[in-house]
């Protein structure tokens, strides 16, 4: 891709924008990443146990929100994965900042070609590692044979979507990035609605009849998650790049040092932008349903809107207002999110066994109705003990 395509015109920068300077760490992003990962690592178990023990309507509703929808529709649990990808996108402009500082440029697209080639190799390395780790989570080391190995994965999609969003970020200014974002979502919609699938026709959005599922069956090796469809399939990675790009837009906005945009205004702007995207996604849902498994364009907008709202709340409280202590458990999760995901999701560490060893003796004396609750809590406490130890000793898994 040509390096000078859509490069930034620095003459259009507003006079109140300050030159590139060293940025403080965005603690709200670490905390939000930890909040997101908390539900996967064990938080959902606490809510399910509380709902069963109390039968309170609010907790029963929350428990229902911690399950994926069967097909069309949305729950909070459906937002966890795209929120993590959005956060990865937000991080990108911050991770590139020191390189921009050394090169004395205000736009990543203006970085020297030599520096970009180094970044491309680093990004490619990270993507390959995430693809491999995703297969490990899927059970690669069980050696069940090629036909029983699932190649598509959550981590793999994060790696691929983040990689291609990074290529766009490094080669296009904000206008070009927005055009790519619109093109990806509209192009995916057009393909899904107008390209016919053999035996089904065009515009069929069922699990077996959708173009996305058909492409998965044609191109994906090994085992598909649902035999005829994979939620982390080939074609639906295209709109997932859009999810990562939404994060990239947000990161560029947050790192902007402008007298017209103090922190509280940025937080409010994110919240308002989130509401707008939720409305747009809801409107598009009428003709192109919100669907996580197909990662529809309406899903990108709707969940992107909620991602902006979540980040705005964390940003206003933690970074703008300075209330940070409450978020410490989330921060220690967030700075080692991949590690705890691998440990918990892939079963590398049996936290349930360790928690029973540490706390089982006490839990046996609690009332039977609440025993599952305390068991779930003990698993989370065990995980937090490990994460706190790693944090205190500055041990972080970085990819």
Tab-separated table of C-alpha atoms in Angstrom:
chain	number	residue	atom	x	y	z
A	1	UNK	CA	0.000	0.000	0.000
A	2	UNK	CA	1.504	3.417	-0.944
A	3	UNK	CA	2.862	5.186	2.080
A	4	UNK	CA	1.835	8.657	0.959
A	5	UNK	CA	-1.792	7.786	0.235
A	6	UNK	CA	-4.170	10.054	2.154
A	7	UNK	CA	-1.300	11.305	4.314
A	8	UNK	CA	-2.054	14.055	6.786
A	9	UNK	CA	-2.121	17.685	5.735
A	10	UNK	CA	-0.621	19.335	8.764
A	11	UNK	CA	-1.712	22.750	7.589
A	12	UNK	CA	-5.285	21.859	8.542
A	13	UNK	CA	-4.412	21.322	12.190
A	14	UNK	CA	-6.131	23.828	14.448
A	15	UNK	CA	-3.892	26.425	16.021
A	16	UNK	CA	-4.822	25.344	19.521
A	17	UNK	CA	-3.543	21.776	19.040
A	18	UNK	CA	-0.306	21.256	20.921
A	19	UNK	CA	2.738	19.489	19.440
A	20	UNK	CA	3.280	15.805	20.141
A	21	UNK	CA	4.296	15.320	23.779
A	22	UNK	CA	4.729	12.400	26.128
A	23	UNK	CA	1.347	11.040	27.219
A	24	UNK	CA	0.329	9.710	30.650
A	25	UNK	CA	-1.034	6.165	30.816
A	26	UNK	CA	-4.765	5.956	30.230
A	27	UNK	CA	-5.775	4.150	33.432
A	28	UNK	CA	-9.438	4.128	32.467
A	29	UNK	CA	-8.566	1.931	29.492
A	30	UNK	CA	-6.750	-0.592	31.709
A	31	UNK	CA	-9.712	-0.573	34.093
A	32	UNK	CA	-12.272	-1.012	31.308
A	33	UNK	CA	-10.235	-3.864	29.834
A	34	UNK	CA	-10.207	-5.467	33.279
A	35	UNK	CA	-13.949	-4.894	33.732
A	36	UNK	CA	-14.522	-6.574	30.375
A	37	UNK	CA	-12.299	-9.549	31.192
A	38	UNK	CA	-13.743	-9.913	34.701
A	39	UNK	CA	-16.986	-11.363	33.335
A	40	UNK	CA	-15.189	-13.978	31.265
A	41	UNK	CA	-12.673	-15.080	33.879
A	42	UNK	CA	-15.244	-15.726	36.661
A	43	UNK	CA	-17.596	-12.774	37.177
A	44	UNK	CA	-20.446	-14.414	35.322
A	45	UNK	CA	-20.296	-17.364	37.733
A	46	UNK	CA	-20.899	-15.057	40.705
A	47	UNK	CA	-23.974	-13.507	39.081
A	48	UNK	CA	-25.414	-16.889	38.052
A	49	UNK	CA	-24.904	-18.223	41.590
A	50	UNK	CA	-26.450	-15.119	43.192
A	51	UNK	CA	-29.456	-15.320	40.869
A	52	UNK	CA	-30.000	-18.960	41.785
A	53	UNK	CA	-29.600	-18.324	45.515
A	54	UNK	CA	-31.811	-15.228	45.784
A	55	UNK	CA	-34.215	-15.494	42.830
A	56	UNK	CA	-34.251	-11.688	42.800
A	57	UNK	CA	-35.672	-10.329	39.513
A	58	UNK	CA	-32.727	-7.972	38.936
A	59	UNK	CA	-30.170	-10.747	39.416
A	60	UNK	CA	-32.189	-13.122	37.249
A	61	UNK	CA	-32.183	-10.485	34.507
A	62	UNK	CA	-28.420	-9.983	34.919
A	63	UNK	CA	-27.898	-13.738	34.750
A	64	UNK	CA	-29.857	-13.827	31.498
A	65	UNK	CA	-27.667	-11.030	30.120
A	66	UNK	CA	-24.599	-13.195	30.725
A	67	UNK	CA	-25.534	-15.666	27.999
A	68	UNK	CA	-25.112	-15.284	24.256
A	69	UNK	CA	-28.187	-14.801	22.102
A	70	UNK	CA	-29.069	-17.798	19.953
A	71	UNK	CA	-28.958	-15.777	16.719
A	72	UNK	CA	-30.421	-12.292	16.168
A	73	UNK	CA	-30.526	-9.855	19.076
A	74	UNK	CA	-28.097	-8.680	21.709
A	75	UNK	CA	-27.142	-9.274	25.335
A	76	UNK	CA	-24.404	-7.814	27.501
A	77	UNK	CA	-22.427	-11.042	27.027
A	78	UNK	CA	-22.439	-10.483	23.264
A	79	UNK	CA	-20.681	-7.153	23.849
A	80	UNK	CA	-17.695	-8.502	25.784
A	81	UNK	CA	-15.686	-9.693	22.782
A	82	UNK	CA	-16.213	-6.607	20.568
A	83	UNK	CA	-15.566	-4.323	23.555
A	84	UNK	CA	-12.167	-5.973	23.987
A	85	UNK	CA	-11.427	-5.476	20.274
A	86	UNK	CA	-12.550	-1.848	20.534
A	87	UNK	CA	-10.164	-1.354	23.487
A	88	UNK	CA	-7.324	-2.857	21.440
A	89	UNK	CA	-8.091	-0.237	18.800
A	90	UNK	CA	-8.056	2.597	21.349
A	91	UNK	CA	-4.625	1.442	22.515
A	92	UNK	CA	-3.104	1.625	19.035
A	93	UNK	CA	-2.597	5.425	18.754
A	94	UNK	CA	-1.086	5.397	22.254
A	95	UNK	CA	1.282	2.557	21.389
A	96	UNK	CA	2.453	4.450	18.298
A	97	UNK	CA	2.896	7.721	20.181
A	98	UNK	CA	6.574	7.372	21.139
A	99	UNK	CA	7.475	6.538	17.543
A	100	UNK	CA	5.611	9.657	16.393
A	101	UNK	CA	7.412	11.676	19.067
A	102	UNK	CA	10.833	10.539	17.855
A	103	UNK	CA	9.914	11.221	14.234
A	104	UNK	CA	8.447	14.620	15.182
A	105	UNK	CA	5.146	13.973	13.368
A	106	UNK	CA	1.559	14.432	14.525
A	107	UNK	CA	0.034	11.734	12.316
A	108	UNK	CA	0.970	8.047	12.178
A	109	UNK	CA	0.520	8.121	8.398
A	110	UNK	CA	3.425	10.610	8.261
A	111	UNK	CA	5.899	8.212	9.905
A	112	UNK	CA	8.982	7.419	7.787
A	113	UNK	CA	8.763	4.321	5.617
A	114	UNK	CA	11.642	2.622	7.421
A	115	UNK	CA	9.864	3.014	10.751
A	116	UNK	CA	6.590	1.748	9.288
A	117	UNK	CA	8.233	-1.424	8.015
A	118	UNK	CA	9.480	-2.163	11.540
A	119	UNK	CA	5.958	-1.622	12.870
A	120	UNK	CA	4.459	-3.902	10.202
A	121	UNK	CA	6.792	-6.726	11.219
A	122	UNK	CA	5.963	-6.216	14.899
A	123	UNK	CA	2.244	-6.216	14.136
A	124	UNK	CA	2.542	-9.339	11.994
A	125	UNK	CA	4.436	-11.111	14.773
A	126	UNK	CA	1.729	-10.196	17.295
A	127	UNK	CA	-1.015	-11.396	14.959
A	128	UNK	CA	0.660	-14.761	14.374
A	129	UNK	CA	1.113	-15.252	18.121
A	130	UNK	CA	-2.568	-14.439	18.759
A	131	UNK	CA	-3.647	-16.851	16.009
A	132	UNK	CA	-1.561	-19.579	17.637
A	133	UNK	CA	-2.768	-18.816	21.173
A	134	UNK	CA	-6.353	-18.814	19.946
A	135	UNK	CA	-5.864	-22.345	18.658
A	136	UNK	CA	-4.319	-23.311	22.009
A	137	UNK	CA	-7.486	-22.090	23.749
A	138	UNK	CA	-9.486	-24.161	21.253
A	139	UNK	CA	-7.601	-27.293	22.365
A	140	UNK	CA	-4.718	-27.515	19.894
A	141	UNK	CA	-2.584	-29.564	22.266
A	142	UNK	CA	-5.236	-32.246	22.625
A	143	UNK	CA	-4.034	-33.442	19.196
A	144	UNK	CA	-7.482	-34.628	18.129
A	145	UNK	CA	-6.560	-34.588	14.462
A	146	UNK	CA	-6.811	-32.020	11.680
A	147	UNK	CA	-10.532	-32.517	11.071
A	148	UNK	CA	-11.318	-31.928	14.777
A	149	UNK	CA	-9.085	-28.880	15.199
A	150	UNK	CA	-10.829	-25.496	15.199
A	151	UNK	CA	-8.580	-22.905	13.556
A	152	UNK	CA	-10.810	-19.828	13.953
A	153	UNK	CA	-10.764	-18.249	17.426
A	154	UNK	CA	-11.524	-15.190	19.520
A	155	UNK	CA	-7.845	-14.287	19.888
A	156	UNK	CA	-7.283	-14.933	16.203
A	157	UNK	CA	-10.010	-12.494	15.240
A	158	UNK	CA	-8.612	-9.874	17.607
A	159	UNK	CA	-5.190	-10.317	16.002
A	160	UNK	CA	-6.447	-10.110	12.411
A	161	UNK	CA	-8.886	-7.225	12.914
A	162	UNK	CA	-6.315	-5.263	14.930
A	163	UNK	CA	-3.646	-5.910	12.281
A	164	UNK	CA	-5.700	-4.641	9.339
A	165	UNK	CA	-7.014	-1.681	11.349
A	166	UNK	CA	-3.372	-0.868	12.078
A	167	UNK	CA	-2.472	-0.988	8.378
A	168	UNK	CA	-5.263	1.506	7.674
A	169	UNK	CA	-4.211	3.736	10.592
A	170	UNK	CA	-0.585	3.819	9.431
A	171	UNK	CA	-1.401	4.732	5.844
A	172	UNK	CA	-4.419	7.019	5.919
A	173	UNK	CA	-5.363	10.194	7.708
A	174	UNK	CA	-8.606	10.418	9.679
A	175	UNK	CA	-10.666	11.139	6.572
A	176	UNK	CA	-9.252	8.090	4.832
A	177	UNK	CA	-9.830	5.963	7.929
A	178	UNK	CA	-13.476	7.038	8.057
A	179	UNK	CA	-13.905	6.150	4.384
A	180	UNK	CA	-12.432	2.713	5.063
A	181	UNK	CA	-14.780	2.276	8.042
A	182	UNK	CA	-17.848	3.158	5.981
A	183	UNK	CA	-16.652	1.033	3.065
A	184	UNK	CA	-16.090	-2.045	5.243
A	185	UNK	CA	-19.543	-1.879	6.833
A	186	UNK	CA	-21.429	-1.021	3.646
A	187	UNK	CA	-19.437	-3.529	1.601
A	188	UNK	CA	-20.158	-6.326	4.079
A	189	UNK	CA	-23.850	-5.418	4.119
A	190	UNK	CA	-24.002	-5.426	0.303
A	191	UNK	CA	-22.209	-8.766	0.062
A	192	UNK	CA	-24.448	-10.408	2.671
A	193	UNK	CA	-27.641	-9.072	1.102
A	194	UNK	CA	-26.957	-9.333	-2.641
A	195	UNK	CA	-24.489	-12.172	-3.314
A	196	UNK	CA	-26.484	-15.407	-3.775
A	197	UNK	CA	-25.582	-18.568	-1.865
A	198	UNK	CA	-26.031	-21.849	-3.777
A	199	UNK	CA	-29.244	-23.535	-2.646
A	200	UNK	CA	-30.432	-20.514	-0.658
A	201	UNK	CA	-30.225	-17.376	-2.776
A	202	UNK	CA	-29.231	-13.849	-1.748
A	203	UNK	CA	-30.002	-12.049	1.501
A	204	UNK	CA	-30.623	-15.176	3.606
A	205	UNK	CA	-29.281	-14.459	7.095
A	206	UNK	CA	-29.750	-17.858	8.726
A	207	UNK	CA	-26.933	-19.960	10.160
A	208	UNK	CA	-26.883	-22.375	7.232
A	209	UNK	CA	-27.978	-19.993	4.458
A	210	UNK	CA	-25.903	-16.862	5.050
A	211	UNK	CA	-23.023	-15.932	2.783
A	212	UNK	CA	-20.734	-15.755	5.824
A	213	UNK	CA	-21.486	-19.376	6.743
A	214	UNK	CA	-21.079	-20.483	3.125
A	215	UNK	CA	-17.636	-18.859	2.902
A	216	UNK	CA	-16.660	-20.524	6.206
A	217	UNK	CA	-17.577	-23.932	4.810
A	218	UNK	CA	-15.552	-23.213	1.660
A	219	UNK	CA	-12.435	-21.681	3.171
A	220	UNK	CA	-12.031	-22.544	6.850
A	221	UNK	CA	-9.936	-25.665	7.476
A	222	UNK	CA	-10.623	-28.164	10.243
A	223	UNK	CA	-13.703	-28.007	12.455
A	224	UNK	CA	-16.216	-25.159	12.461
A	225	UNK	CA	-17.638	-24.056	15.808
A	226	UNK	CA	-21.214	-24.950	14.781
A	227	UNK	CA	-20.352	-27.485	12.046
A	228	UNK	CA	-21.986	-25.333	9.348
A	229	UNK	CA	-20.910	-21.929	10.664
A	230	UNK	CA	-18.173	-20.320	12.732
A	231	UNK	CA	-18.789	-17.082	14.676
A	232	UNK	CA	-15.129	-16.125	14.157
A	233	UNK	CA	-15.208	-16.998	10.468
A	234	UNK	CA	-13.502	-15.513	7.434
A	235	UNK	CA	-16.003	-13.040	5.986
A	236	UNK	CA	-17.215	-11.618	9.293
A	237	UNK	CA	-13.646	-10.576	10.094
A	238	UNK	CA	-14.204	-7.703	7.622
A	239	UNK	CA	-16.730	-5.786	9.771
A	240	UNK	CA	-14.675	-6.708	12.867
A	241	UNK	CA	-11.951	-4.481	11.393
A	242	UNK	CA	-14.564	-1.734	11.665
A	243	UNK	CA	-14.920	-2.437	15.387
A	244	UNK	CA	-11.163	-2.040	15.814
A	245	UNK	CA	-11.227	1.156	13.732
A	246	UNK	CA	-13.870	2.645	16.031
A	247	UNK	CA	-11.335	2.165	18.807
A	248	UNK	CA	-8.603	3.761	16.681
A	249	UNK	CA	-10.802	6.824	16.102
A	250	UNK	CA	-11.445	7.044	19.829
A	251	UNK	CA	-7.759	6.710	20.734
A	252	UNK	CA	-6.797	9.494	18.337
A	253	UNK	CA	-9.460	11.743	19.826
A	254	UNK	CA	-8.473	11.046	23.430
A	255	UNK	CA	-4.768	11.685	22.835
A	256	UNK	CA	-5.507	14.995	21.132
A	257	UNK	CA	-4.052	17.788	23.286
A	258	UNK	CA	-6.260	20.773	22.624
A	259	UNK	CA	-7.350	23.701	24.765
A	260	UNK	CA	-10.833	23.302	23.300
A	261	UNK	CA	-11.056	19.710	24.435
A	262	UNK	CA	-10.383	19.322	28.174
A	263	UNK	CA	-10.843	15.843	29.592
A	264	UNK	CA	-14.403	16.300	30.794
A	265	UNK	CA	-15.512	17.507	27.352
A	266	UNK	CA	-13.867	14.505	25.727
A	267	UNK	CA	-15.737	12.180	28.070
A	268	UNK	CA	-19.062	13.856	27.318
A	269	UNK	CA	-18.347	13.774	23.582
A	270	UNK	CA	-17.671	10.020	23.755
A	271	UNK	CA	-20.966	9.489	25.569
A	272	UNK	CA	-22.938	11.490	22.994
A	273	UNK	CA	-21.177	9.736	20.096
A	274	UNK	CA	-22.070	6.415	21.725
A	275	UNK	CA	-25.751	7.344	21.836
A	276	UNK	CA	-25.651	8.322	18.161
A	277	UNK	CA	-24.101	4.990	17.160
A	278	UNK	CA	-26.673	3.054	19.220
A	279	UNK	CA	-29.479	4.866	17.394
A	280	UNK	CA	-27.861	4.252	13.993
A	281	UNK	CA	-27.312	0.585	14.805
A	282	UNK	CA	-30.912	0.219	15.961
A	283	UNK	CA	-32.188	1.755	12.713
A	284	UNK	CA	-29.975	-0.495	10.572
A	285	UNK	CA	-31.171	-3.436	12.667
A	286	UNK	CA	-34.589	-3.086	11.001
A	287	UNK	CA	-33.175	-4.336	7.690
A	288	UNK	CA	-29.824	-5.903	8.684
A	289	UNK	CA	-30.359	-7.522	12.102
A	290	UNK	CA	-27.961	-7.061	14.999
A	291	UNK	CA	-26.198	-10.411	15.129
A	292	UNK	CA	-22.939	-11.201	16.916
A	293	UNK	CA	-22.361	-14.506	15.135
A	294	UNK	CA	-22.502	-12.767	11.756
A	295	UNK	CA	-20.878	-9.596	13.194
A	296	UNK	CA	-23.352	-7.583	11.148
A	297	UNK	CA	-22.732	-3.919	10.374
A	298	UNK	CA	-25.629	-2.947	12.660
A	299	UNK	CA	-23.939	-4.965	15.416
A	300	UNK	CA	-20.700	-2.999	14.873
A	301	UNK	CA	-22.513	0.330	15.286
A	302	UNK	CA	-24.735	-0.734	18.189
A	303	UNK	CA	-21.998	-2.375	20.251
A	304	UNK	CA	-19.557	0.351	19.238
A	305	UNK	CA	-21.965	2.841	20.749
A	306	UNK	CA	-22.100	0.957	24.026
A	307	UNK	CA	-18.304	0.612	23.992
A	308	UNK	CA	-18.006	4.400	23.742
A	309	UNK	CA	-20.453	4.858	26.611
A	310	UNK	CA	-18.603	2.387	28.835
A	311	UNK	CA	-15.286	4.089	28.067
A	312	UNK	CA	-16.737	7.565	28.624
A	313	UNK	CA	-17.966	6.612	32.109
A	314	UNK	CA	-14.635	5.043	33.081
A	315	UNK	CA	-12.708	7.952	31.532
A	316	UNK	CA	-14.742	10.652	33.303
A	317	UNK	CA	-14.513	8.945	36.703
A	318	UNK	CA	-10.916	7.675	36.621
A	319	UNK	CA	-8.929	10.022	34.374
A	320	UNK	CA	-10.947	13.239	34.425
A	321	UNK	CA	-12.209	13.234	38.031
A	322	UNK	CA	-9.265	11.257	39.453
A	323	UNK	CA	-11.257	8.623	41.379
A	324	UNK	CA	-8.995	5.623	40.841
A	325	UNK	CA	-8.786	3.448	43.944
A	326	UNK	CA	-12.115	1.691	43.354
A	327	UNK	CA	-10.875	0.509	39.945
A	328	UNK	CA	-7.698	-1.181	41.205
A	329	UNK	CA	-9.071	-4.763	40.950
A	330	UNK	CA	-10.066	-4.073	37.352
A	331	UNK	CA	-6.685	-2.503	36.588
A	332	UNK	CA	-4.709	-5.541	37.754
A	333	UNK	CA	-6.945	-7.687	35.554
A	334	UNK	CA	-6.634	-5.302	32.629
A	335	UNK	CA	-2.846	-5.115	32.536
A	336	UNK	CA	-2.643	-8.926	32.348
A	337	UNK	CA	-5.847	-9.595	30.414
A	338	UNK	CA	-4.404	-12.051	27.876
A	339	UNK	CA	-2.652	-14.001	30.620
A	340	UNK	CA	-5.785	-14.431	32.743
A	341	UNK	CA	-7.818	-15.274	29.635
A	342	UNK	CA	-5.404	-18.060	28.710
A	343	UNK	CA	-5.209	-19.291	32.304
A	344	UNK	CA	-8.974	-19.363	32.848
A	345	UNK	CA	-10.440	-20.015	29.392
A	346	UNK	CA	-7.871	-22.562	28.201
A	347	UNK	CA	-7.777	-24.242	31.611
A	348	UNK	CA	-4.026	-23.777	31.985
A	349	UNK	CA	-4.640	-23.109	35.686
A	350	UNK	CA	-7.402	-24.947	37.570
A	351	UNK	CA	-8.626	-22.029	39.668
A	352	UNK	CA	-11.601	-24.004	40.971
A	353	UNK	CA	-9.289	-26.645	42.449
A	354	UNK	CA	-6.987	-24.022	43.999
A	355	UNK	CA	-9.920	-22.043	45.400
A	356	UNK	CA	-11.369	-25.195	46.980
A	357	UNK	CA	-7.978	-25.946	48.548
A	358	UNK	CA	-7.705	-22.421	49.999
A	359	UNK	CA	-11.305	-21.692	50.941
A	360	UNK	CA	-13.243	-24.970	50.765
A	361	UNK	CA	-12.830	-25.612	54.466
A	362	UNK	CA	-14.587	-22.359	55.355
A	363	UNK	CA	-17.217	-22.578	52.637
A	364	UNK	CA	-18.455	-25.933	53.914
A	365	UNK	CA	-19.762	-24.163	57.026
A	366	UNK	CA	-21.912	-21.694	55.072
A	367	UNK	CA	-25.593	-22.301	54.349
A	368	UNK	CA	-26.185	-24.736	51.506
A	369	UNK	CA	-28.194	-22.173	49.532
A	370	UNK	CA	-25.214	-19.783	49.453
A	371	UNK	CA	-22.443	-22.315	49.066
A	372	UNK	CA	-22.303	-21.923	45.281
A	373	UNK	CA	-22.088	-18.152	45.685
A	374	UNK	CA	-19.107	-18.308	48.024
A	375	UNK	CA	-17.481	-20.928	45.807
A	376	UNK	CA	-17.782	-18.586	42.814
A	377	UNK	CA	-16.443	-15.681	44.866
A	378	UNK	CA	-13.516	-17.783	46.074
A	379	UNK	CA	-12.498	-18.498	42.477
A	380	UNK	CA	-12.435	-14.770	41.708
A	381	UNK	CA	-10.457	-14.046	44.880
A	382	UNK	CA	-7.914	-16.730	43.930
A	383	UNK	CA	-7.506	-15.191	40.481
A	384	UNK	CA	-7.096	-11.704	41.960
A	385	UNK	CA	-4.426	-12.963	44.365
A	386	UNK	CA	-2.424	-14.277	41.412
A	387	UNK	CA	-2.942	-11.083	39.417
A	388	UNK	CA	-1.958	-8.902	42.370
A	389	UNK	CA	1.245	-10.916	42.835
A	390	UNK	CA	2.078	-10.456	39.148
A	391	UNK	CA	1.261	-6.741	39.314
A	392	UNK	CA	3.396	-6.112	42.402
A	393	UNK	CA	6.310	-7.906	40.787
A	394	UNK	CA	5.779	-6.123	37.459
A	395	UNK	CA	5.224	-9.374	35.587
A	396	UNK	CA	3.078	-8.757	32.525
A	397	UNK	CA	2.372	-10.917	29.504
A	398	UNK	CA	2.973	-8.626	26.538
A	399	UNK	CA	2.415	-9.770	22.964
